[in-house]
Short mmCIF file of C-alpha atoms in Angstrom, two decimals:
data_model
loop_
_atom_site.label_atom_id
_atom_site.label_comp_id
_atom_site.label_asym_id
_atom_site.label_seq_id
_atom_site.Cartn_x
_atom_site.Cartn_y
_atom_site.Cartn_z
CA UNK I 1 0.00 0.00 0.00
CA UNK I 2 1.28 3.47 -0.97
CA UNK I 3 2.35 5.73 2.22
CA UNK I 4 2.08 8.95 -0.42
CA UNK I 5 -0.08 11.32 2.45
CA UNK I 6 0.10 14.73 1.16
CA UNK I 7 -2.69 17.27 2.74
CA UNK I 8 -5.25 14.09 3.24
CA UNK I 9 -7.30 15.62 5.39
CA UNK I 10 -7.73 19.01 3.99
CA UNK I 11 -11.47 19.50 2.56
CA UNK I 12 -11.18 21.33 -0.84
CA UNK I 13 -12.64 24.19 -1.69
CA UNK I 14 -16.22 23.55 -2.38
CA UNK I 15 -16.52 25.75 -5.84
CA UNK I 16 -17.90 24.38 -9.18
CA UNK I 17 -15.89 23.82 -12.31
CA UNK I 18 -15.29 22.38 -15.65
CA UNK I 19 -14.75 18.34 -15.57
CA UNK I 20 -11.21 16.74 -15.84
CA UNK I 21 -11.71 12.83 -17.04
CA UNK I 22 -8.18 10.85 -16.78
CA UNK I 23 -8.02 7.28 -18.27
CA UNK I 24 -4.47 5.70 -17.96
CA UNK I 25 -2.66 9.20 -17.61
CA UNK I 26 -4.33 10.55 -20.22
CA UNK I 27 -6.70 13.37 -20.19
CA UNK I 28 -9.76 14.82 -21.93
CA UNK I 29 -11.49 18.43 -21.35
CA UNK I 30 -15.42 18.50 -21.54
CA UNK I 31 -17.50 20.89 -21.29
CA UNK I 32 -41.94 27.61 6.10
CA UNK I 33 -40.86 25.82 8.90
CA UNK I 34 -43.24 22.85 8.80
CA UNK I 35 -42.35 20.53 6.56
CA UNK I 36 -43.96 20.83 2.81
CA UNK I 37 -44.04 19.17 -0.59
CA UNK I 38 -42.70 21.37 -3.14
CA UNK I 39 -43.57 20.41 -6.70
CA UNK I 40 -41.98 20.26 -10.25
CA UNK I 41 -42.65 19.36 -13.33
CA UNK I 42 -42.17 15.40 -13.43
CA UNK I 43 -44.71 12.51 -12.18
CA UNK I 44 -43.84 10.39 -9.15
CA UNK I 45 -41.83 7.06 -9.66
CA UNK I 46 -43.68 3.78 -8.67
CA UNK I 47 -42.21 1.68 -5.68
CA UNK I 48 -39.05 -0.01 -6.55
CA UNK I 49 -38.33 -3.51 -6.09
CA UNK I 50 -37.06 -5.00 -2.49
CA UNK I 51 -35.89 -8.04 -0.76
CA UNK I 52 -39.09 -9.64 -0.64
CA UNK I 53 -40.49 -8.34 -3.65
CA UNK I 54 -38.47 -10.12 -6.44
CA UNK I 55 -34.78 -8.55 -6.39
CA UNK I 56 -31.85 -10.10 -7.90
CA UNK I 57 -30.03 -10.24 -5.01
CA UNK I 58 -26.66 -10.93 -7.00
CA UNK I 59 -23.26 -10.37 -4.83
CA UNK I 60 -21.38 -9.94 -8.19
CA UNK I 61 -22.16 -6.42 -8.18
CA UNK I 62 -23.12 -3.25 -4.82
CA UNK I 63 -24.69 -1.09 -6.93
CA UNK I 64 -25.54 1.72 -3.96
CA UNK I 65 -25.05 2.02 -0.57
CA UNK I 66 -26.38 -0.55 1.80
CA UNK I 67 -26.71 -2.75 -1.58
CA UNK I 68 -30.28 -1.66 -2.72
CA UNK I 69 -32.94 1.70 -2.28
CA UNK I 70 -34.57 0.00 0.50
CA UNK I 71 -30.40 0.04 2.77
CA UNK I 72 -31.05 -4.07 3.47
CA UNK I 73 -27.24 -3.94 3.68
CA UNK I 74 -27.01 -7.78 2.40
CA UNK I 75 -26.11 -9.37 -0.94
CA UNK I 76 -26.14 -13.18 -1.46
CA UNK I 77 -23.73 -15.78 -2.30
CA UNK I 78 -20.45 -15.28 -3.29
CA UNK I 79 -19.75 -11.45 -1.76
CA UNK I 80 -17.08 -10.74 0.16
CA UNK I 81 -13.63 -13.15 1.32
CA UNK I 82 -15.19 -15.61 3.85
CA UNK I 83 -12.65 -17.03 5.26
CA UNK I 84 -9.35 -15.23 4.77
CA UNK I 85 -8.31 -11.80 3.01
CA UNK I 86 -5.00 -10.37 1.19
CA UNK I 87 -4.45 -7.10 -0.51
CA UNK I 88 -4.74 -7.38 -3.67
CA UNK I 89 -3.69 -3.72 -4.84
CA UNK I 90 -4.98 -0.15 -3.81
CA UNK I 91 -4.65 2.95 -5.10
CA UNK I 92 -4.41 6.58 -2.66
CA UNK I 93 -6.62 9.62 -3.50
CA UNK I 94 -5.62 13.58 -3.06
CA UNK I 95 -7.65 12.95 0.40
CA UNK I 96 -9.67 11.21 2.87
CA UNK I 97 -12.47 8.77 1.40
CA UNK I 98 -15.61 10.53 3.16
CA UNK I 99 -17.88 8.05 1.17
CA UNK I 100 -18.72 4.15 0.96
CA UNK I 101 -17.97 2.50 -3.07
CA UNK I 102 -20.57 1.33 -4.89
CA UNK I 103 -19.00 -1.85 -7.45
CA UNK I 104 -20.30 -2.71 -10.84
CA UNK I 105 -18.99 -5.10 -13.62
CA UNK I 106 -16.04 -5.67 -11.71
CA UNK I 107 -15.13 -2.13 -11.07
CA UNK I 108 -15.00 -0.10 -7.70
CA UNK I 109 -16.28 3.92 -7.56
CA UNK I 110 -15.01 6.14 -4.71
CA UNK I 111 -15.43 9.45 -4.45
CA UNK I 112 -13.01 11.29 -2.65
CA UNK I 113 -12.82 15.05 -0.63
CA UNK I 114 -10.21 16.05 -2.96
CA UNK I 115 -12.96 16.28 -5.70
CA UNK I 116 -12.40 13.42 -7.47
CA UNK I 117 -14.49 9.91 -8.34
CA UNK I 118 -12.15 7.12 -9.10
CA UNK I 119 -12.77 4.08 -10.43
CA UNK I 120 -10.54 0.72 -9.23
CA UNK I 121 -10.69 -2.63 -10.73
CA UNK I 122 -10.96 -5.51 -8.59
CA UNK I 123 -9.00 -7.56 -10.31
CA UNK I 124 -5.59 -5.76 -8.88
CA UNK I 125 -6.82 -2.01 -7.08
CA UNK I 126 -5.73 -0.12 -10.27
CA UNK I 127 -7.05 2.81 -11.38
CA UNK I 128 -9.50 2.51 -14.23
CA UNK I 129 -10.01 6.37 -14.60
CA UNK I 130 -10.50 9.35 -12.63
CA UNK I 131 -12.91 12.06 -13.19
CA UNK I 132 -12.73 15.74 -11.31
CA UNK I 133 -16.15 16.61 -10.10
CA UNK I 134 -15.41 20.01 -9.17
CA UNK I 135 -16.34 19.55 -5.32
CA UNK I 136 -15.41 17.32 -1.73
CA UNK I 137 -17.50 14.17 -2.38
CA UNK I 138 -18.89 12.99 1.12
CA UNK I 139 -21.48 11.11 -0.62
CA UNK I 140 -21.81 7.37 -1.74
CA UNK I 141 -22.20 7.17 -5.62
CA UNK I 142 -24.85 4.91 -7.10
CA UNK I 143 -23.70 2.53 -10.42
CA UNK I 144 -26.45 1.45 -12.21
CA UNK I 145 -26.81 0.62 -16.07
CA UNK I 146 -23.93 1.82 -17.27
CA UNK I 147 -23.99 5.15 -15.26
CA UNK I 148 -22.46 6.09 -12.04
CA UNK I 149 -24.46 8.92 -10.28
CA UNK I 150 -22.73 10.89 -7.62
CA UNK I 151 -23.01 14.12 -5.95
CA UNK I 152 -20.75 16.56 -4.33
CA UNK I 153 -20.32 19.51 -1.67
CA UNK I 154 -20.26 21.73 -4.54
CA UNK I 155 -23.81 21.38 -4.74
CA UNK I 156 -24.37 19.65 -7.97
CA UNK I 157 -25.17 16.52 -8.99
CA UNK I 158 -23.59 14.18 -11.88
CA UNK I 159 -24.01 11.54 -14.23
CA UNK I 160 -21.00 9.94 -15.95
CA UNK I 161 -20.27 6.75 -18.11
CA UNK I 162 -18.94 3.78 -16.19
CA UNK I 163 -16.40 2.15 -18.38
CA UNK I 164 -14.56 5.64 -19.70
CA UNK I 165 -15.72 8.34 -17.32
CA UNK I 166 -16.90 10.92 -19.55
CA UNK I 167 -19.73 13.34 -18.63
CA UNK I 168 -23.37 12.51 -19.25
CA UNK I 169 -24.49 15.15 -17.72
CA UNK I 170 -24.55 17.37 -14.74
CA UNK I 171 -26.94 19.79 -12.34
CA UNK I 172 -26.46 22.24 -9.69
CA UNK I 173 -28.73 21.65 -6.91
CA UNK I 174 -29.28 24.52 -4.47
CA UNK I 175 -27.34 22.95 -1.81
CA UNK I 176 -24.25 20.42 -1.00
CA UNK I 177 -25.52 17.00 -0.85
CA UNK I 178 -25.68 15.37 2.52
CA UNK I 179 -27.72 11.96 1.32
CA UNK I 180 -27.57 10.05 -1.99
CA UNK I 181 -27.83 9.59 -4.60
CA UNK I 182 -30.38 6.99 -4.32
CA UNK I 183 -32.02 5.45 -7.92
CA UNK I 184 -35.31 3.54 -8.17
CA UNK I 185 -37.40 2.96 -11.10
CA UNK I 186 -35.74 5.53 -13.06
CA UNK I 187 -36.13 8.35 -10.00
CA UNK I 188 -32.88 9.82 -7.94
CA UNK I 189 -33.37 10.42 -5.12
CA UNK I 190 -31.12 13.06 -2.97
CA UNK I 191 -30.64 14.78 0.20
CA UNK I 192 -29.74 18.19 0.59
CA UNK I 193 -28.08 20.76 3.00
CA UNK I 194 -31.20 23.00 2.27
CA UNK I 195 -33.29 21.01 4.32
CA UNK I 196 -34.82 19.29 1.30
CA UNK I 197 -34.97 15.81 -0.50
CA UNK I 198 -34.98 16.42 -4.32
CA UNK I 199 -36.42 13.65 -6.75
CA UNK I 200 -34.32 13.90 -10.01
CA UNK I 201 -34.68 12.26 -13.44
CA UNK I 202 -31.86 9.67 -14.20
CA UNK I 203 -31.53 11.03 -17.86
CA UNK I 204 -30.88 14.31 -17.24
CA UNK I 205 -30.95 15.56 -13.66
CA UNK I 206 -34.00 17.59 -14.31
CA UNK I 207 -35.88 18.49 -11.26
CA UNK I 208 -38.72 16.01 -10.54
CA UNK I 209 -40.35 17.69 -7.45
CA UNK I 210 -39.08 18.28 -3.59
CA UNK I 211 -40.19 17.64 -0.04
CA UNK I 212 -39.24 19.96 2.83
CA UNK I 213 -38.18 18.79 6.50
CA UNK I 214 -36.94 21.14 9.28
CA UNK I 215 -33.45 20.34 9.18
CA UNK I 216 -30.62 18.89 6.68
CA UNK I 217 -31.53 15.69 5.22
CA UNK I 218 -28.92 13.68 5.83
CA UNK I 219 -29.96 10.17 6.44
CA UNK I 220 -31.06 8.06 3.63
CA UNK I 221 -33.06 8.43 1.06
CA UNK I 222 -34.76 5.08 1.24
CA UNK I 223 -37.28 4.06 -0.81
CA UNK I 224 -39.70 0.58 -0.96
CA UNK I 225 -43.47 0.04 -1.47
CA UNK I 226 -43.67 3.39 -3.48
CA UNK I 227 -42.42 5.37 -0.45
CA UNK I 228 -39.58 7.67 0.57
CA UNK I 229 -37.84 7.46 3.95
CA UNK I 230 -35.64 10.10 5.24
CA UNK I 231 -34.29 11.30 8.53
CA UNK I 232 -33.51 14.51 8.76
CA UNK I 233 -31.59 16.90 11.82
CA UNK I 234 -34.76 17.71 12.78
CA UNK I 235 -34.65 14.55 14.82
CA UNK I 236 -37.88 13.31 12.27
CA UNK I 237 -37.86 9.92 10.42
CA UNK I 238 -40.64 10.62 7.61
CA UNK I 239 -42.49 8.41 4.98
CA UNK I 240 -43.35 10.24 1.73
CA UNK I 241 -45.63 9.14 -1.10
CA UNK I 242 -43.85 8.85 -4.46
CA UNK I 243 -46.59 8.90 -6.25
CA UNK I 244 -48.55 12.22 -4.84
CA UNK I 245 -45.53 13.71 -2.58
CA UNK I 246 -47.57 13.50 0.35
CA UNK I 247 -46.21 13.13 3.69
CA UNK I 248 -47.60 9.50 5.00
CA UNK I 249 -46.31 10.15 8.51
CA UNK I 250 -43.30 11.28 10.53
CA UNK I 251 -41.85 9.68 13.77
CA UNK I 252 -39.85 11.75 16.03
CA UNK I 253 -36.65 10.33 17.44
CA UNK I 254 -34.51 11.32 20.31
CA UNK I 255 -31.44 12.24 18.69
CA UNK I 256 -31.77 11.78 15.31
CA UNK I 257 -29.68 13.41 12.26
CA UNK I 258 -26.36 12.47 11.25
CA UNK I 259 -25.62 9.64 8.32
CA UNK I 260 -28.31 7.61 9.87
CA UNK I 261 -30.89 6.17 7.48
CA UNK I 262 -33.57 4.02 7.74
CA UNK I 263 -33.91 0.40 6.75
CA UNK I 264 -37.11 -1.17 5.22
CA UNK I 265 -38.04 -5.08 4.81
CA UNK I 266 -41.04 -6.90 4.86
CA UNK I 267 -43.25 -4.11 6.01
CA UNK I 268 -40.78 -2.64 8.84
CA UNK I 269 -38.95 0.28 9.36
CA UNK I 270 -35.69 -0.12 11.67
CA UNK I 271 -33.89 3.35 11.86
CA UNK I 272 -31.41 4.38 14.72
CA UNK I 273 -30.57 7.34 16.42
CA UNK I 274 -27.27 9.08 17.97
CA UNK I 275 -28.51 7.87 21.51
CA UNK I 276 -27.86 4.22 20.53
CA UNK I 277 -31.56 3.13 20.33
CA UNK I 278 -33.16 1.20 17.23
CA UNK I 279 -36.43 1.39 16.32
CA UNK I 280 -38.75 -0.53 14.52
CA UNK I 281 -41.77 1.19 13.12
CA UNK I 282 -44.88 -0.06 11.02
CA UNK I 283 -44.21 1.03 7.28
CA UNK I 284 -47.31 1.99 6.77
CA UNK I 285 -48.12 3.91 9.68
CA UNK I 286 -44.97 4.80 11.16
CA UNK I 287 -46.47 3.29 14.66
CA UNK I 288 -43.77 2.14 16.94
CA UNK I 289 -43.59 -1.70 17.19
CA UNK I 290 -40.38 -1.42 19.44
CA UNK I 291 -37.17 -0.64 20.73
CA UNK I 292 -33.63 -2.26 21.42
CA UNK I 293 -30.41 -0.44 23.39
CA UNK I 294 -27.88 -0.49 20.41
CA UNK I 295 -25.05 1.44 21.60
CA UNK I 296 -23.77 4.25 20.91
CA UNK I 297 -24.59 6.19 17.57
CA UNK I 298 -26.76 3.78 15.29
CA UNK I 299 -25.78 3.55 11.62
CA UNK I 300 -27.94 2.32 9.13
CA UNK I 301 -28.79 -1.17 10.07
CA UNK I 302 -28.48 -4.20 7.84
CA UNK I 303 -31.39 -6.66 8.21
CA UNK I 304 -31.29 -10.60 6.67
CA UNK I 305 -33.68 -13.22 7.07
CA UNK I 306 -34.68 -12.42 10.87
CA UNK I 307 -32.44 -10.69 12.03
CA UNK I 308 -31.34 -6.88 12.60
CA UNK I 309 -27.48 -5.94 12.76
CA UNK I 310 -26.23 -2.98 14.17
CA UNK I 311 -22.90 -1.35 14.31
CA UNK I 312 -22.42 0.75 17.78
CA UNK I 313 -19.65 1.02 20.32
CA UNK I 314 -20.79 -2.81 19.58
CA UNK I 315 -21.97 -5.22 17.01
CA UNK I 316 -25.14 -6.38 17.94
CA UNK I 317 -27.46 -8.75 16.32
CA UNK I 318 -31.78 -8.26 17.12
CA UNK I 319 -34.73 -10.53 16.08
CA UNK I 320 -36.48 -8.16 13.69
CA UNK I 321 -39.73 -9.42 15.21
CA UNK I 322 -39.36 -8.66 18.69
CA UNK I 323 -36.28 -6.46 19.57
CA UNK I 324 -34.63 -9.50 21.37
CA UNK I 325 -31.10 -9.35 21.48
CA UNK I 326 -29.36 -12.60 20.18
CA UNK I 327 -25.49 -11.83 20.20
CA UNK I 328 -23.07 -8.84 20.47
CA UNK I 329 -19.24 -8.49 19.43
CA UNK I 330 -16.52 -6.22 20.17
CA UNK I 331 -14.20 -5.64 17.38
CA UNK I 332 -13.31 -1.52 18.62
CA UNK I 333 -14.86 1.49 17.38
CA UNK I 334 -16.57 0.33 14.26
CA UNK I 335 -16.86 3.42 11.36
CA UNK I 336 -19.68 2.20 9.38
CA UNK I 337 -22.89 0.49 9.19
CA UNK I 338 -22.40 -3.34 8.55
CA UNK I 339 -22.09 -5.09 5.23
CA UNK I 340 -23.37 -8.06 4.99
CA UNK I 341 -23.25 -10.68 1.87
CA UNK I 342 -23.40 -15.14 2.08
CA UNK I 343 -23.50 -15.02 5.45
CA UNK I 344 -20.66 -12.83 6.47
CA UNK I 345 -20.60 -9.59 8.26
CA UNK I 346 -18.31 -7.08 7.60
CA UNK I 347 -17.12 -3.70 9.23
CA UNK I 348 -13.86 -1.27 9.25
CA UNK I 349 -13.04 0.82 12.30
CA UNK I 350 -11.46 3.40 13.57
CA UNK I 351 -8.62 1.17 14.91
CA UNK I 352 -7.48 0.98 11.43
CA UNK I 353 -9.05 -2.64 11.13
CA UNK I 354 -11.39 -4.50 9.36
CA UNK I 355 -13.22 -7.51 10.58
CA UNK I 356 -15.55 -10.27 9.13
CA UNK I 357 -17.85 -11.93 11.68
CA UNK I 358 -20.33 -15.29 10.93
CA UNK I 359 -23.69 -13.59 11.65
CA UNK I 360 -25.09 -16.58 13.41
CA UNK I 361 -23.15 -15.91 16.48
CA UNK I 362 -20.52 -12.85 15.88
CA UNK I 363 -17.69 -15.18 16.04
CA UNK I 364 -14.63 -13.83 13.90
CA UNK I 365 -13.68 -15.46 10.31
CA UNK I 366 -10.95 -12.64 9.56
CA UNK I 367 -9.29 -9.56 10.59
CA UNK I 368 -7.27 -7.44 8.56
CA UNK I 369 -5.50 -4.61 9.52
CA UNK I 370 -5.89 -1.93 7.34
CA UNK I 371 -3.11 0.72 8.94
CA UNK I 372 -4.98 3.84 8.40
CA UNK I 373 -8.80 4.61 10.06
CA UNK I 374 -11.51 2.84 8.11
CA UNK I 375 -14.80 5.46 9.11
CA UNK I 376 -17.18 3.92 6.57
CA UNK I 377 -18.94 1.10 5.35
CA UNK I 378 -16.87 -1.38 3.18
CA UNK I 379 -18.36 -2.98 0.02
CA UNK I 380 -18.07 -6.96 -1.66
CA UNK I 381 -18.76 -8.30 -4.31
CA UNK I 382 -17.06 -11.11 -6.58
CA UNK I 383 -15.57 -12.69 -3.59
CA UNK I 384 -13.59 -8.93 -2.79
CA UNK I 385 -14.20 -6.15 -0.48
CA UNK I 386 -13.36 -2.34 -1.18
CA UNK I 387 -12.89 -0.05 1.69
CA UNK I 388 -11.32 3.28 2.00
CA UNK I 389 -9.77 5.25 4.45
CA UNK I 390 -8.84 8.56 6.40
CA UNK I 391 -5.86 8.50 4.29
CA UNK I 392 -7.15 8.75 0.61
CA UNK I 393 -6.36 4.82 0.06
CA UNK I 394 -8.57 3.01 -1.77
CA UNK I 395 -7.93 -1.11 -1.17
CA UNK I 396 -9.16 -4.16 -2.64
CA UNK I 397 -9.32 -7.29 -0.52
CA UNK I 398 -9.24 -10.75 -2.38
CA UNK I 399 -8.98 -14.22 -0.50
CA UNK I 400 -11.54 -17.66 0.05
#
């Protein structure tokens, strides 16, 4: 792994500009305070497919954050390294990777605070390309189709082809982006600095319509059953219609805000809170069904089969139906929410480690030790695992 460290953890200046695509050294030149539904010119999305409701649930590719729009956190057979794990190359950004990768076709895409979305094969951590998006990216991406989708602290949001990197197109949205970009059925879905979520058209970034919270929106979006959940730093979790834009409910948490988001499956909501609770609310009504002692700040949980897994100051594993705690781990100060893919779960921490755990009883398959902080969620798929850290390294993990 390179040591190269130069000015990692200075956030670049968050100003717009023209976009800089390098392939392989070269490089190419293109061109109210209650919450309300604000609306534009486009027609609400229908609901987009979920675990439960037909998705391929393929661990050859980890297309978004938490896997799919509804944050399950879980792909299926043949993720990430089950039993052991070697570097199998990296490559080191202009700063600190403030964002989880999202994997495609056997590619990685990081975006990075110095400005810049890279993409990394898994066959050996190279760089594929690089393209400068004229802002910090503290955002995940989204790869889907072709297209990676990612938006910056610039305030502006960007479409551009997965195999070269060149522009498709790009937006300015009024505000740096806090959550997102989120795609289903066509619809992106983003959260905003301006206390807004903004639904966007994949082809051209053209303003769909807007819903208005009392605070940034910086948890989620997540979207299943033709509804949009977000928690914002107003401390709200709220359901939105896609269809009419209508708010279904809202559910005030303690402490909410933050990078939580909320998880839905099979009808549930579980979303945390920066007390260390987890909730579990009715998806349809946003009634409380109940709530577990998670630890510490609650990340967005991953949820397979029965069971709910948290990241805290602990792992911790809940039956979704009850709340009932079944196991807990200690692996240090875990930076992410957990990843989860063929029975393996998977974390980075801030001890500049990252573990995989059998989710049956937290019991450890592998550690790694990844020498700089690891603060956010990793990624698998084809039998790797991507992770970045507080360095501006970008590493690909290969073993059995």
């Amino acid at each position: 792994m390179t040591s190269e460290r130069t000015n990692r953890r200075s956030v670049l200046g968050l100003v717009g500009g023209s976009v800089t695509v390098s392939i392989a050294g070269c490089t190419t030149l293109t061109g109210s305070d209650d919450p309300v539904v604000e609306s534009g010119p486009g027609d609400g999305p229908d609901d987009g497919e979920t675990e439960g409701t037909g998705v391929d649930r393929t661990a050859t590719e980890w297309p978004t954050v938490q896997y799919d729009a509804a944050n399950t956190g879980t792909a299926g057979t043949g993720g990430g390294p089950r039993a052991s794990a070697t570097v199998r190359g990296s490559h080191t950004a202009g700063d600190e990777i403030a964002a989880e990768p999202a994997i495609g076709d056997g590619v990685a895409y990081v975006g990075s605070l110095d400005g810049s979305l890279y993409a990394i094969s898994l066959a050996d951590g190279s760089l594929e390309w690089s393209v400068d998006t004229g802002g910090g990216i503290s955002t995940p991406p989204a790869v889907v189709d072709g297209t990676v989708f990612v938006g910056t602290g610039a305030g502006s949001l960007q479409a551009v082809d997965a195999i070269t990197g060149d522009p498709v197109w790009m937006v300015e949205l009024p505000a740096p982006t806090r959550a997102g970009p989120v795609l289903a059925d066509g619809t992106l879905y983003v959260g905003c600095g301006d206390d807004r979520l903004y639904a966007r058209s994949s082809t051209d970034g053209s303003e769909l319509w807007s819903f208005r919270t009392a605070g940034p929106v910086a948890g989620g979006p997540t979207v299943a059953d033709g509804t949009v959940y977000i928690q914002s730093h107003d401390d709200y979790v709220y359901a939105i219609d896609t269809a009419d834009r209508s708010e279904r409910w809202k559910f005030r948490v303690e402490n909410g805000g933050g990078p939580n988001a909320p998880t839905v499956v099979d009808g549930t909501v579980y979303v945390g809170d920066n007390n260390g609770t987890l909730y579990a609310l009715e998806a349809a009504t946003g009634d409380e069904l109940w709530t577990a002692t998670a630890t510490a700040t609650v990340r967005t949980p991953a949820v397979v089969g029965d069971t709910v897994y948290t990241r805290g100051s602990l792992i911790r594993a809940f039956d979704a139906a009850t709340g009932e705690r079944r196991w807990q781990a200690d692996v240090g100060r875990v930076g992410g929410s957990p990843t989860v893919a063929d029975g393996v779960l998977y974390v980075g921490t801030w001890d500049a480690m990252v573990h995989a755990l059998d989710i049956e009883d937290g019991s450890n398959r592998w550690t790694h030790d990844a020498e700089y902080e690891v603060s956010r969620s990793v990624a698998v798929a084809d039998g790797t695992l991507v992770y970045g850290d507080d360095y501006g390294n970008i590493v690909v993990l290969g073993g059995s």
